[in-house]
Short mmCIF file of C-alpha atoms and ligand atoms in Angstrom, two decimals:
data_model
loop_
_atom_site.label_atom_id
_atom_site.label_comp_id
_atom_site.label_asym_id
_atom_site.label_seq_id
_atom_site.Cartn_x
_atom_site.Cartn_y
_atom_site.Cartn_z
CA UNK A 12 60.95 153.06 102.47
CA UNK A 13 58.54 150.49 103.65
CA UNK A 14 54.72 149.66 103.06
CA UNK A 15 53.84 147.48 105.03
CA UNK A 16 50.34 148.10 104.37
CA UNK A 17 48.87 149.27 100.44
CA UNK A 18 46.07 148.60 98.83
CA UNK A 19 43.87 145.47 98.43
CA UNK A 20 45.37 142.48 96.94
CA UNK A 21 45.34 142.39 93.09
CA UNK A 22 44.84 139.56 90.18
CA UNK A 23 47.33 138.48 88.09
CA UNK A 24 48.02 136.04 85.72
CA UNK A 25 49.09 132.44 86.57
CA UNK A 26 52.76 130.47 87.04
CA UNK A 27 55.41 131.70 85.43
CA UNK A 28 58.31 129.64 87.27
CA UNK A 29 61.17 127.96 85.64
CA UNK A 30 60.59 124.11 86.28
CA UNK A 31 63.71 122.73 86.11
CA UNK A 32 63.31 119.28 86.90
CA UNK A 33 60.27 118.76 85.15
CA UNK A 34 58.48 119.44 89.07
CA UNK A 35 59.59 115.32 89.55
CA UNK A 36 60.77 114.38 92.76
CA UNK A 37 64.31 113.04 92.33
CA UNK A 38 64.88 109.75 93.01
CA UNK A 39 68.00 108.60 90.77
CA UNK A 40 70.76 109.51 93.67
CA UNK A 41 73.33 107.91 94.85
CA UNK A 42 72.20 104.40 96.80
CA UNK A 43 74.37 105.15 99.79
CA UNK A 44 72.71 106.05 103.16
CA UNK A 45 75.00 108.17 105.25
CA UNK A 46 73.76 111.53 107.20
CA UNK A 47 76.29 114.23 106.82
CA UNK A 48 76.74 116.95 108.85
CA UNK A 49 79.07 119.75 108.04
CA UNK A 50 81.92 119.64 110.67
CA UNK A 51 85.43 121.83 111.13
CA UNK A 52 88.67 120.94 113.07
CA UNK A 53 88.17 123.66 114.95
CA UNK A 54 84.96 122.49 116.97
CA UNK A 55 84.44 118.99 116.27
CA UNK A 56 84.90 118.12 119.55
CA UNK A 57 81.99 120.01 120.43
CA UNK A 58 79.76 119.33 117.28
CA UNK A 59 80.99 115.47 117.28
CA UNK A 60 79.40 115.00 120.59
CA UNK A 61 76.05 115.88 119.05
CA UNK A 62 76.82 114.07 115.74
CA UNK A 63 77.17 110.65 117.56
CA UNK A 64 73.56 110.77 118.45
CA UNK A 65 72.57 107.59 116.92
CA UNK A 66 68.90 107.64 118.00
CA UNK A 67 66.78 110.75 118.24
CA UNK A 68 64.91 111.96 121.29
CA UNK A 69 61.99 110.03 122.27
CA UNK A 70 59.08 111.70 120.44
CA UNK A 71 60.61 112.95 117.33
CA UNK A 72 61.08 111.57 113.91
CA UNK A 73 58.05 108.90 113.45
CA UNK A 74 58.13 109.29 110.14
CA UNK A 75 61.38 110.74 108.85
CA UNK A 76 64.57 108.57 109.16
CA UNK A 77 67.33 111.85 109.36
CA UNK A 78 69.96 111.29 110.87
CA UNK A 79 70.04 107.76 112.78
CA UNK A 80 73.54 107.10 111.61
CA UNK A 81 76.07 110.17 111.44
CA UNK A 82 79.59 110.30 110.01
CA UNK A 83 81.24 112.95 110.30
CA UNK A 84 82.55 115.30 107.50
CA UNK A 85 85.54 117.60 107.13
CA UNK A 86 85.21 120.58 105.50
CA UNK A 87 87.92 120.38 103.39
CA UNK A 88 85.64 117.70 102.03
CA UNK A 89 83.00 120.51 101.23
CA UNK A 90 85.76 122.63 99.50
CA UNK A 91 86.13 120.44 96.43
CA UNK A 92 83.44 121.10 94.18
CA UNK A 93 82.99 117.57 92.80
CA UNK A 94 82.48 116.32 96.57
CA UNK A 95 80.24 119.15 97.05
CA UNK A 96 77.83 118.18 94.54
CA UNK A 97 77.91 114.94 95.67
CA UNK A 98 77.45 116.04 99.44
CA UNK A 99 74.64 118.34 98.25
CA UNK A 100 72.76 115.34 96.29
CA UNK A 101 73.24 112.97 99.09
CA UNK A 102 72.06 115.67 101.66
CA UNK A 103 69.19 116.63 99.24
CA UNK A 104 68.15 112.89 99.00
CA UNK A 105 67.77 112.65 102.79
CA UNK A 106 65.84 116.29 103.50
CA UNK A 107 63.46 115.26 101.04
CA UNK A 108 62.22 112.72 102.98
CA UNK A 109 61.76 115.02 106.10
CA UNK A 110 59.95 118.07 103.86
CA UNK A 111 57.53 115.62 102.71
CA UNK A 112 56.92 117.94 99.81
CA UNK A 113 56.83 121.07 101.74
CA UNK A 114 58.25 124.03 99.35
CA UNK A 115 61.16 126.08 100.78
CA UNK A 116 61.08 129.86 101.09
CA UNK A 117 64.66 131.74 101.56
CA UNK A 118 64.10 135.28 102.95
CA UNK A 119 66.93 137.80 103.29
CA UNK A 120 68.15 140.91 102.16
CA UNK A 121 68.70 141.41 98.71
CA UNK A 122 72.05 140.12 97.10
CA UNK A 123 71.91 137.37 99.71
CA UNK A 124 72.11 134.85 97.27
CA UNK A 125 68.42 133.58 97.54
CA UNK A 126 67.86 133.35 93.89
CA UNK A 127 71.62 131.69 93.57
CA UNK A 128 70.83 129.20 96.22
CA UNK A 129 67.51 128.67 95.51
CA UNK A 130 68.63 127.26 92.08
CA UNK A 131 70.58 125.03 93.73
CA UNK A 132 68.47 123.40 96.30
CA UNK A 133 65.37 123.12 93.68
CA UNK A 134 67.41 121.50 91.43
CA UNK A 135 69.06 119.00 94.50
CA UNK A 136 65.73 118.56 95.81
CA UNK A 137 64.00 117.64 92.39
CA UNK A 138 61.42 121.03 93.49
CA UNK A 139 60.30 123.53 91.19
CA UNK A 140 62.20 126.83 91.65
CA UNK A 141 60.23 130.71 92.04
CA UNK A 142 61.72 133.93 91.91
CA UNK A 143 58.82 135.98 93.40
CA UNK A 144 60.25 139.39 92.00
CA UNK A 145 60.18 137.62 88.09
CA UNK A 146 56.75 136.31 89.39
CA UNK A 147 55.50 140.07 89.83
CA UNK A 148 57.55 141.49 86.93
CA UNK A 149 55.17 138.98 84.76
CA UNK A 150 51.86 139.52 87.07
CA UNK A 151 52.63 143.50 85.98
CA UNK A 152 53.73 142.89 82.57
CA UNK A 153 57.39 144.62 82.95
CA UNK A 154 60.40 143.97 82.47
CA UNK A 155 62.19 145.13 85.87
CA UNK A 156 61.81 145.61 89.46
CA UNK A 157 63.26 148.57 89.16
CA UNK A 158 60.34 149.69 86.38
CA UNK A 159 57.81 148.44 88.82
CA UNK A 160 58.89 150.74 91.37
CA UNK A 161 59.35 153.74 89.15
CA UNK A 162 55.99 153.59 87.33
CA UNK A 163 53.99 151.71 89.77
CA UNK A 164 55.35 152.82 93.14
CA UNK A 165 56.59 150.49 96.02
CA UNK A 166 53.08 150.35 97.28
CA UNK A 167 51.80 148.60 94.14
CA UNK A 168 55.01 146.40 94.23
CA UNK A 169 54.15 145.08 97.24
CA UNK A 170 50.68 144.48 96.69
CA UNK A 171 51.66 141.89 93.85
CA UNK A 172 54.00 140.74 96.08
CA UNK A 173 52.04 139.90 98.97
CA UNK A 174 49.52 138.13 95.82
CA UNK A 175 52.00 136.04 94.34
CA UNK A 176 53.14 134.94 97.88
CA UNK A 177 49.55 133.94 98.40
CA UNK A 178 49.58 131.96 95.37
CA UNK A 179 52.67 130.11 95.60
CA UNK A 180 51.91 129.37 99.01
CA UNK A 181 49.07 126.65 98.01
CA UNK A 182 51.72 124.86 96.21
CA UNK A 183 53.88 122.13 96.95
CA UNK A 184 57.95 121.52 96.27
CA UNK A 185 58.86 124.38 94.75
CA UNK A 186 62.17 126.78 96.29
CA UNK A 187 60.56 130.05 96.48
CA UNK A 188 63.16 133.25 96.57
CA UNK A 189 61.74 136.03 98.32
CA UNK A 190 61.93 139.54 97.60
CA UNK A 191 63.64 141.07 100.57
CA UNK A 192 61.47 143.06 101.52
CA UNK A 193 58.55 140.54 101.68
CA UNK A 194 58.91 139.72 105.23
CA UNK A 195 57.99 143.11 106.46
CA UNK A 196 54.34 142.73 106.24
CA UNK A 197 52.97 140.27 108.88
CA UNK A 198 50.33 139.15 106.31
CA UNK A 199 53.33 137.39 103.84
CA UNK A 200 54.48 135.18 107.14
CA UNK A 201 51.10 133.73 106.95
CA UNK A 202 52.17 132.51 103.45
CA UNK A 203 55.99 131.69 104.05
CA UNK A 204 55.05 129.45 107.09
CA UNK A 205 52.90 127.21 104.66
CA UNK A 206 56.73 125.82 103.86
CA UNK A 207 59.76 125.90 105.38
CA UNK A 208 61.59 129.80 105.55
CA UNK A 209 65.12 129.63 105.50
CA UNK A 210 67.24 132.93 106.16
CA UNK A 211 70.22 134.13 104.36
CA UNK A 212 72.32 136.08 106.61
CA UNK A 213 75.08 137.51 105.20
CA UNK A 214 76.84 140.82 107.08
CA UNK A 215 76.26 143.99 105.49
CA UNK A 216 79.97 144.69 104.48
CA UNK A 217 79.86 141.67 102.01
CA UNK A 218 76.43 142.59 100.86
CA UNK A 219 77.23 145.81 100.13
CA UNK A 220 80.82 144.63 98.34
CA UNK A 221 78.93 142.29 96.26
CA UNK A 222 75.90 144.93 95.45
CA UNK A 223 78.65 147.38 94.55
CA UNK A 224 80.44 145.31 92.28
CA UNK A 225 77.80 145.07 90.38
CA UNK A 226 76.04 148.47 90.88
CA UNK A 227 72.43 149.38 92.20
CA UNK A 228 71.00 149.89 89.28
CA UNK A 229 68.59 146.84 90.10
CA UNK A 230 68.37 147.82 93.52
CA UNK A 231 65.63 150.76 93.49
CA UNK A 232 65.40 150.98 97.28
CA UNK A 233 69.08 151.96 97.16
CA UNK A 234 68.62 155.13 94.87
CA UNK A 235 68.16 157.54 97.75
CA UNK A 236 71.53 157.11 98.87
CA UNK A 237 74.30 159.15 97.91
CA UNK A 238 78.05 158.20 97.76
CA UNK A 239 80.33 155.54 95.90
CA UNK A 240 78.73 152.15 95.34
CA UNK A 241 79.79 150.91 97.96
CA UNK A 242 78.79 153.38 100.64
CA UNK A 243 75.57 154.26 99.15
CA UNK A 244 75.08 150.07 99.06
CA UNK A 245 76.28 150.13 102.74
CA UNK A 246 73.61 152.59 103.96
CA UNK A 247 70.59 151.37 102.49
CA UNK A 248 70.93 148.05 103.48
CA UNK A 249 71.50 149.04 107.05
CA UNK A 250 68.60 151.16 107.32
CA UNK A 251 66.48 148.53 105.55
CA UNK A 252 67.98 145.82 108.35
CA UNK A 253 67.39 147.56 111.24
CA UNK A 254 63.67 147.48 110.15
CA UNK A 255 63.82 144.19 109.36
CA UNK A 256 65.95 142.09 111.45
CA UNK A 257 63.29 141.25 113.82
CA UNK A 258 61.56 139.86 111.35
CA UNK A 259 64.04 137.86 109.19
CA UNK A 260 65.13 135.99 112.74
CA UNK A 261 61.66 134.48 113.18
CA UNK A 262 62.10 132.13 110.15
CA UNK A 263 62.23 128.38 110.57
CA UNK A 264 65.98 128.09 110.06
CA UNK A 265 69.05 130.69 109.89
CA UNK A 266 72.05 129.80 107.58
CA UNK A 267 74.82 132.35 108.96
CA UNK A 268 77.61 132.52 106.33
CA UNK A 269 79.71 134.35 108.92
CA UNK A 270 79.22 130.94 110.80
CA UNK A 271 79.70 129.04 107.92
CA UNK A 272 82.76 130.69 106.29
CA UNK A 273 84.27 130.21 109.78
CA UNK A 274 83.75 126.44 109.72
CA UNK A 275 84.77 126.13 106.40
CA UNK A 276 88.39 127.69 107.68
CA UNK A 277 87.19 130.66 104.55
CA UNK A 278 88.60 133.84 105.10
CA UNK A 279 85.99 136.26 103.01
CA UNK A 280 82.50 135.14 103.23
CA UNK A 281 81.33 136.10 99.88
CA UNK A 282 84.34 133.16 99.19
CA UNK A 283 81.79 130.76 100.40
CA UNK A 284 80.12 128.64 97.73
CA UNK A 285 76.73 128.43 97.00
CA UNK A 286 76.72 124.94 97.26
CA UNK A 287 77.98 125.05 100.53
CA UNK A 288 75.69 127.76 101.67
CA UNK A 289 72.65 125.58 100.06
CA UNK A 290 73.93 121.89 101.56
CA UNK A 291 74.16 123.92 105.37
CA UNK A 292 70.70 124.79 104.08
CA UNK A 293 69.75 121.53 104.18
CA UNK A 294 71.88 120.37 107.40
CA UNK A 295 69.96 123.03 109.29
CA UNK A 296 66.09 122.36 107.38
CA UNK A 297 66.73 118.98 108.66
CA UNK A 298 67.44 119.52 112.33
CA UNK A 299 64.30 122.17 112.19
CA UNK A 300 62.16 119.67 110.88
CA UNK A 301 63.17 116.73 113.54
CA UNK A 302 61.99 118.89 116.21
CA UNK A 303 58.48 119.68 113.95
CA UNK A 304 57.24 116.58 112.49
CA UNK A 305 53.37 117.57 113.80
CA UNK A 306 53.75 120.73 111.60
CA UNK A 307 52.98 118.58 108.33
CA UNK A 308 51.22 120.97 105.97
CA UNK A 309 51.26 118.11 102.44
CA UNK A 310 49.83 114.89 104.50
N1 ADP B 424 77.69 132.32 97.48
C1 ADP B 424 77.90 133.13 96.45
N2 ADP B 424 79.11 133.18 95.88
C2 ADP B 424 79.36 134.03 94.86
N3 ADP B 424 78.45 134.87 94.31
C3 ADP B 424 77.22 134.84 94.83
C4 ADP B 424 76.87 133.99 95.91
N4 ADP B 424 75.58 134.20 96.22
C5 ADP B 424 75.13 135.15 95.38
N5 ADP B 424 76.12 135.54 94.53
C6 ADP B 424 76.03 136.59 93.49
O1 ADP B 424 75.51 137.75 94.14
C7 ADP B 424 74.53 138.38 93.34
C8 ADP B 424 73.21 138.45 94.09
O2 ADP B 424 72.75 137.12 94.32
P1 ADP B 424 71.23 136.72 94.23
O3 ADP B 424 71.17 135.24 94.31
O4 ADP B 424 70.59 137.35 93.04
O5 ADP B 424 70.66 137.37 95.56
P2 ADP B 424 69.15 137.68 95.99
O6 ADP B 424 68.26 136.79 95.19
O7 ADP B 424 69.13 137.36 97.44
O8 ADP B 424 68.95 139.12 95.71
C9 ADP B 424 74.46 137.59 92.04
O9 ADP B 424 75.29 138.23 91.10
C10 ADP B 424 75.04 136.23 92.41
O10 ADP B 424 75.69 135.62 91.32
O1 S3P B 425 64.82 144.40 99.77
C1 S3P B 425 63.84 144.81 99.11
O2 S3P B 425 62.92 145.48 99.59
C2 S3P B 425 63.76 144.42 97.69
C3 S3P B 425 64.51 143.37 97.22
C4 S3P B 425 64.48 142.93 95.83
O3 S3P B 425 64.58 141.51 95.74
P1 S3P B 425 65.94 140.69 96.03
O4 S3P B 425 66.04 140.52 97.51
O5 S3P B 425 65.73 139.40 95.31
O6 S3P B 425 67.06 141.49 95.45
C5 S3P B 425 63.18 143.35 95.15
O7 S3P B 425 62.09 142.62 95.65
C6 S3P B 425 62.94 144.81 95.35
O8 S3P B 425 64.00 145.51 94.77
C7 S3P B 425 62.82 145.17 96.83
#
């Protein structure tokens, strides 16, 4: 159950973000320059080739130094949490430079992990993090998404949506976490692509596992379906992805855990970290933005 198109816009109150970094630009990290790229056994040979790249094509980078020098990284590297943190920091320190203050919005279904990874990179990148839905709940004055939708109606949802998406697109270095349904109507895109979008894609099995572990209670636009958790989890979201995948591929950057839990030599994907998921975040902002430097929107 889509709207793509509601009512006019409505007015509601100002910020109500958690700043977790006091909105200051980190700057305390770890001296050492390296550029890290994420890299299995399986296909270095392949991914090395492009990793040795000292200098960038002619034309790109003027003003962000990414990636001149590249070491490579195992991913058993990645697996041990301290090193992870470390990786992210280091990888956070050298994005930051490239995003020029440019916020980040993550887009994907829901139970992606854009309010999990969000956290993350906000608080590696020193940026403010946004969860739009907690944006609206506060815009409407209640206390759930799932309230919204019963007393208000999706329509009304979407309108505060599509408001607070407005709003937060004026403003710099912050994570924003979509709802995942935002990036049905065409007018939010205009707002996303004031920062960098970054999609989520996790397959719908290990959505649905990880929505039906926890049940859909949250999840009003799975209500209508009948069946175990899991199934009823299973159908909604692929109904709700065929109508959106079109438009979830036309952000900046993809992060495929399938992709990613198969570098990382992980079995399950939900066993992939959200570290990891928010340092290939960063891996793949970075190569996005090398090939974009004239789309500076913070000068
Ligand atoms: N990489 C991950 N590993 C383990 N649990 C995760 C991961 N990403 C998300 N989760 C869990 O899945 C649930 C949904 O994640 P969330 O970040 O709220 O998704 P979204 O904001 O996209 O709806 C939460 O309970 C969260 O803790
Ligand atoms: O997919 C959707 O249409 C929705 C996703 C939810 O956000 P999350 O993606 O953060 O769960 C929330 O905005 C609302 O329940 C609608």
């Amino acid at each position: 159950m889509e709207a793509a198109a509601c009512g006019p816009a409505l007015q509601f109150p100002p910020h109500v973000w958690s700043n977790r970094n006091g909105g200051k630009q980190r700057n305390n990290l770890p001296s050492r320059r390296s550029n890290l790229r994420l890299v299995t056994v399986r296909d270095s040979r392949r991914k090395l080739g492009f990793l040795r790249q000292r200098k960038p094509p002619v034309g790109l980078l003027p003003t962000c130094e990414c990636s001149q020098v590249v070491p490579a990284l195992e991913a058993g590297y990645l697996r041990a949490s301290s090193n992870g943190n470390w990786l992210l920091k280091t990888k956070a320190q050298e994005v930051s430079s490239c995003l020029d203050g440019r916020s980040i919005f993550l887009v994907g279904m829901m139970g992606s992990g854009k309010t999990t990874v969000g956290k993350i990179l906000s608080e590696a990148l020193g940026y403010t993090f946004v969860d739009s839905d907690k944006y609206v709940e506060q815009a409407i004055g209640q206390d759930s998404v799932t309230q919204i939708f019963k007393q208000r109606g999706e329509c009304i949802f979407r309108d505060y949506e599509s408001d607070a998406l407005r709003k937060l697109s004026f403003m710099p270095q912050q994570v924003v976490a979509t709802g995942g349904g935002a990036v049905v109507r065409p007018i939010n895109w205009k707002y996303i692509r004031q920062g960098v979008s970054v999609f989520l894609n996790v397959p719908l099995d290990a959505l649905a596992r990880r929505i039906a572990a926890v049940g859909t209670d949250s999840r009003p636009l799975l209500h209508f379906e009948s069946g175990d958790p899991y199934t009823q989890a299973f159908v909604g979201l692929f109904t709700l992805s065929k109508k959106r995948a079109e438009s979830y591929a036309s952000a900046d950057v993809t992060v495929s855990i399938l992709d990613l839990a198969a570098n990382l030599g992980v079995e399950d994907v939900l066993d992939v970290t959200p570290t990891a998921i928010a340092i290939e975040a960063l891996v793949q902002i970075e190569k996005f933005l090398q090939g974009n430097v004239s789309r500076r929107l913070f000068p």
